[in-house]
């Protein structure tokens, strides 16, 4: 199957900002599932709220755009109800490290066979620049004009503390590396976390 067969043409051009890596991440995910030979009817993408969460609108698979912070819980339910689906959680640092932190922890702790792609840009991008749980100290944002005073949450540290069985990091500009990491995540049995900067 060609990569274009996984895309919904009516939603293009996409609404991500120029220079944003989300489209690159989407392409790498589609190449990974294509390389495995997954039929698009065997794939489900689940998102919460945020820029990353537009993902299910753009790909021609099953998709679920959930409430803020609830993507991991909904993905867990989908995978439990239909174990034959390849379930991908598309989430951001605000979505999974703030309001959805508890769902993130328990999805990993339960080792449910879902792939969590955490887009970590260290800011609330969709709402135009409030600091997020992963924003480094001293960063000035709309909600921290004098600089963030909190220590950032480390998603990988949270995953390690939750005894994750697969953890990886990649960067959106390294497309070959990211596609390989995503394929390894898809091949893994159990919860996988891929933090993407």
CSV table of C-alpha atoms in Angstrom, one decimal:
chain,number,residue,atom,x,y,z
A,1,UNK,CA,0.0,0.0,0.0
A,2,UNK,CA,1.3,3.5,-0.8
A,3,UNK,CA,1.7,6.1,2.0
A,4,UNK,CA,-0.8,8.3,0.2
A,5,UNK,CA,-3.4,5.6,0.7
A,6,UNK,CA,-3.2,6.2,4.5
A,7,UNK,CA,-4.0,9.9,4.1
A,8,UNK,CA,-7.4,11.6,3.9
A,9,UNK,CA,-7.1,14.0,0.9
A,10,UNK,CA,-10.0,16.2,2.0
A,11,UNK,CA,-8.1,17.4,5.0
A,12,UNK,CA,-5.1,18.7,3.1
A,13,UNK,CA,-3.4,21.0,3.2
A,14,UNK,CA,-3.0,20.4,7.0
A,15,UNK,CA,-3.4,23.1,9.6
A,16,UNK,CA,0.0,22.7,11.3
A,17,UNK,CA,2.2,25.8,11.4
A,18,UNK,CA,5.1,26.2,8.9
A,19,UNK,CA,8.2,24.6,10.3
A,20,UNK,CA,6.2,22.3,12.7
A,21,UNK,CA,7.4,18.7,12.8
A,22,UNK,CA,4.0,17.1,13.3
A,23,UNK,CA,3.6,16.3,9.6
A,24,UNK,CA,7.1,14.7,9.6
A,25,UNK,CA,6.1,12.6,12.6
A,26,UNK,CA,2.9,11.5,10.8
A,27,UNK,CA,4.8,10.5,7.7
A,28,UNK,CA,7.3,8.5,9.8
A,29,UNK,CA,4.4,6.7,11.6
A,30,UNK,CA,2.7,5.9,8.3
A,31,UNK,CA,6.0,4.5,6.8
A,32,UNK,CA,6.4,2.4,9.9
A,33,UNK,CA,3.0,0.8,9.7
A,34,UNK,CA,3.3,0.4,6.0
A,35,UNK,CA,6.7,-1.4,6.4
A,36,UNK,CA,5.0,-3.8,8.8
A,37,UNK,CA,2.3,-4.4,6.2
A,38,UNK,CA,-0.6,-3.3,8.4
A,39,UNK,CA,-3.9,-2.7,6.6
A,40,UNK,CA,-5.3,0.7,7.3
A,41,UNK,CA,-8.4,-1.0,8.7
A,42,UNK,CA,-6.3,-2.6,11.4
A,43,UNK,CA,-4.9,0.7,12.7
A,44,UNK,CA,-6.5,3.2,15.2
A,45,UNK,CA,-5.1,6.6,16.1
A,46,UNK,CA,-6.3,8.2,19.3
A,47,UNK,CA,-5.6,11.7,20.3
A,48,UNK,CA,-6.4,14.2,23.1
A,49,UNK,CA,-6.3,18.0,22.7
A,50,UNK,CA,-3.5,20.0,21.3
A,51,UNK,CA,-1.7,20.5,18.0
A,52,UNK,CA,-0.7,16.8,17.8
A,53,UNK,CA,-4.3,15.8,18.3
A,54,UNK,CA,-5.2,16.8,14.7
A,55,UNK,CA,-3.5,13.6,13.7
A,56,UNK,CA,-6.6,11.3,13.4
A,57,UNK,CA,-8.3,13.8,11.0
A,58,UNK,CA,-5.4,13.5,8.5
A,59,UNK,CA,-4.9,9.7,8.3
A,60,UNK,CA,-7.3,7.3,6.7
A,61,UNK,CA,-7.5,4.8,9.5
A,62,UNK,CA,-9.8,4.5,12.5
A,63,UNK,CA,-9.5,7.6,14.6
A,64,UNK,CA,-10.7,9.0,17.9
A,65,UNK,CA,-10.2,12.6,19.0
A,66,UNK,CA,-10.9,12.4,22.7
A,67,UNK,CA,-11.0,15.0,25.5
A,68,UNK,CA,-8.0,16.7,26.9
A,69,UNK,CA,-5.8,14.2,28.7
A,70,UNK,CA,-7.9,11.1,28.0
A,71,UNK,CA,-6.2,9.7,24.9
A,72,UNK,CA,-4.4,7.0,26.9
A,73,UNK,CA,-7.5,5.8,28.7
A,74,UNK,CA,-9.5,5.7,25.5
A,75,UNK,CA,-6.7,3.8,23.7
A,76,UNK,CA,-6.6,1.3,26.5
A,77,UNK,CA,-10.3,0.7,26.1
A,78,UNK,CA,-10.0,0.3,22.3
A,79,UNK,CA,-7.1,-2.1,22.6
A,80,UNK,CA,-8.9,-4.2,25.3
A,81,UNK,CA,-12.1,-4.3,23.2
A,82,UNK,CA,-10.3,-5.1,19.9
A,83,UNK,CA,-6.8,-6.7,20.5
A,84,UNK,CA,-6.3,-7.1,16.8
A,85,UNK,CA,-6.0,-3.3,16.2
A,86,UNK,CA,-2.7,-1.6,16.2
A,87,UNK,CA,-3.4,1.3,18.5
A,88,UNK,CA,-1.4,4.6,18.4
A,89,UNK,CA,-1.8,7.3,21.0
A,90,UNK,CA,-0.9,10.7,19.6
A,91,UNK,CA,-0.4,13.1,22.4
A,92,UNK,CA,1.6,16.1,23.5
A,93,UNK,CA,3.4,17.1,26.7
A,94,UNK,CA,0.5,19.2,27.9
A,95,UNK,CA,-2.0,16.4,27.1
A,96,UNK,CA,-0.2,13.5,28.7
A,97,UNK,CA,2.0,15.2,31.4
A,98,UNK,CA,-0.6,17.5,32.9
A,99,UNK,CA,-4.3,16.6,33.0
A,100,UNK,CA,-3.7,13.2,31.5
A,101,UNK,CA,-0.7,12.3,33.7
A,102,UNK,CA,-2.6,9.6,35.6
A,103,UNK,CA,-3.9,7.9,32.5
A,104,UNK,CA,-0.3,8.0,31.0
A,105,UNK,CA,1.1,6.3,34.1
A,106,UNK,CA,-1.5,3.6,34.3
A,107,UNK,CA,-1.5,2.7,30.6
A,108,UNK,CA,2.3,2.1,30.9
A,109,UNK,CA,2.0,0.4,34.3
A,110,UNK,CA,-0.6,-2.0,32.9
A,111,UNK,CA,1.6,-2.7,29.9
A,112,UNK,CA,-1.4,-2.4,27.5
A,113,UNK,CA,-0.2,-3.1,23.9
A,114,UNK,CA,-0.5,0.5,22.6
A,115,UNK,CA,2.1,2.8,21.1
A,116,UNK,CA,2.3,6.2,22.7
A,117,UNK,CA,3.8,9.0,20.6
A,118,UNK,CA,4.5,11.9,22.9
A,119,UNK,CA,5.2,15.1,21.0
A,120,UNK,CA,7.3,17.1,23.5
A,121,UNK,CA,7.7,20.7,22.3
A,122,UNK,CA,7.8,21.9,25.9
A,123,UNK,CA,5.0,24.4,25.5
A,124,UNK,CA,1.2,24.6,25.0
A,125,UNK,CA,1.4,25.3,21.3
A,126,UNK,CA,-2.3,25.2,20.3
A,127,UNK,CA,-3.2,27.8,22.8
A,128,UNK,CA,-0.3,30.0,21.7
A,129,UNK,CA,2.4,29.7,24.3
A,130,UNK,CA,1.6,28.9,27.9
A,131,UNK,CA,4.3,26.9,29.7
A,132,UNK,CA,3.6,23.2,30.0
A,133,UNK,CA,4.8,20.6,32.6
A,134,UNK,CA,7.9,20.0,30.5
A,135,UNK,CA,9.0,23.6,30.1
A,136,UNK,CA,12.5,24.2,31.5
A,137,UNK,CA,12.9,26.7,34.3
A,138,UNK,CA,13.5,30.3,33.3
A,139,UNK,CA,11.6,30.1,30.0
A,140,UNK,CA,9.3,33.1,29.4
A,141,UNK,CA,5.9,32.3,28.1
A,142,UNK,CA,2.5,34.0,28.1
A,143,UNK,CA,1.7,32.3,31.4
A,144,UNK,CA,5.2,32.8,32.9
A,145,UNK,CA,6.3,36.3,31.8
A,146,UNK,CA,9.1,36.3,34.4
A,147,UNK,CA,10.2,32.8,33.5
A,148,UNK,CA,9.0,29.4,34.5
A,149,UNK,CA,9.9,28.6,38.2
A,150,UNK,CA,9.0,24.9,38.2
A,151,UNK,CA,11.2,22.0,37.5
A,152,UNK,CA,10.1,20.2,34.3
A,153,UNK,CA,8.5,16.7,34.3
A,154,UNK,CA,10.6,14.2,32.5
A,155,UNK,CA,8.3,11.9,30.5
A,156,UNK,CA,11.0,9.2,30.2
A,157,UNK,CA,11.6,9.3,34.0
A,158,UNK,CA,7.8,8.9,34.6
A,159,UNK,CA,7.8,6.0,32.2
A,160,UNK,CA,10.8,4.3,33.9
A,161,UNK,CA,9.1,4.8,37.3
A,162,UNK,CA,6.0,3.2,35.9
A,163,UNK,CA,8.1,0.2,34.8
A,164,UNK,CA,7.7,0.7,31.0
A,165,UNK,CA,8.8,-2.2,28.9
A,166,UNK,CA,9.7,0.0,25.9
A,167,UNK,CA,11.0,3.6,26.0
A,168,UNK,CA,12.7,5.5,23.1
A,169,UNK,CA,13.5,9.1,22.2
A,170,UNK,CA,13.8,10.6,18.7
A,171,UNK,CA,13.7,14.0,17.0
A,172,UNK,CA,11.4,14.9,14.2
A,173,UNK,CA,14.2,16.1,11.9
A,174,UNK,CA,15.8,12.6,11.9
A,175,UNK,CA,13.2,10.9,9.7
A,176,UNK,CA,15.0,7.6,9.1
A,177,UNK,CA,15.8,7.2,12.8
A,178,UNK,CA,12.3,8.1,13.8
A,179,UNK,CA,10.7,5.6,11.3
A,180,UNK,CA,13.0,2.9,12.7
A,181,UNK,CA,12.1,3.7,16.3
A,182,UNK,CA,8.4,3.7,15.5
A,183,UNK,CA,8.7,0.3,13.7
A,184,UNK,CA,10.4,-1.1,16.7
A,185,UNK,CA,7.7,0.3,19.0
A,186,UNK,CA,5.0,-1.2,16.8
A,187,UNK,CA,6.8,-4.6,16.9
A,188,UNK,CA,7.0,-4.5,20.7
A,189,UNK,CA,4.4,-6.4,22.7
A,190,UNK,CA,3.2,-4.2,25.5
A,191,UNK,CA,3.1,-0.4,26.0
A,192,UNK,CA,5.7,1.6,24.1
A,193,UNK,CA,6.6,5.2,24.7
A,194,UNK,CA,8.3,7.2,22.0
A,195,UNK,CA,9.1,10.8,23.1
A,196,UNK,CA,9.6,13.0,20.1
A,197,UNK,CA,11.3,16.4,20.4
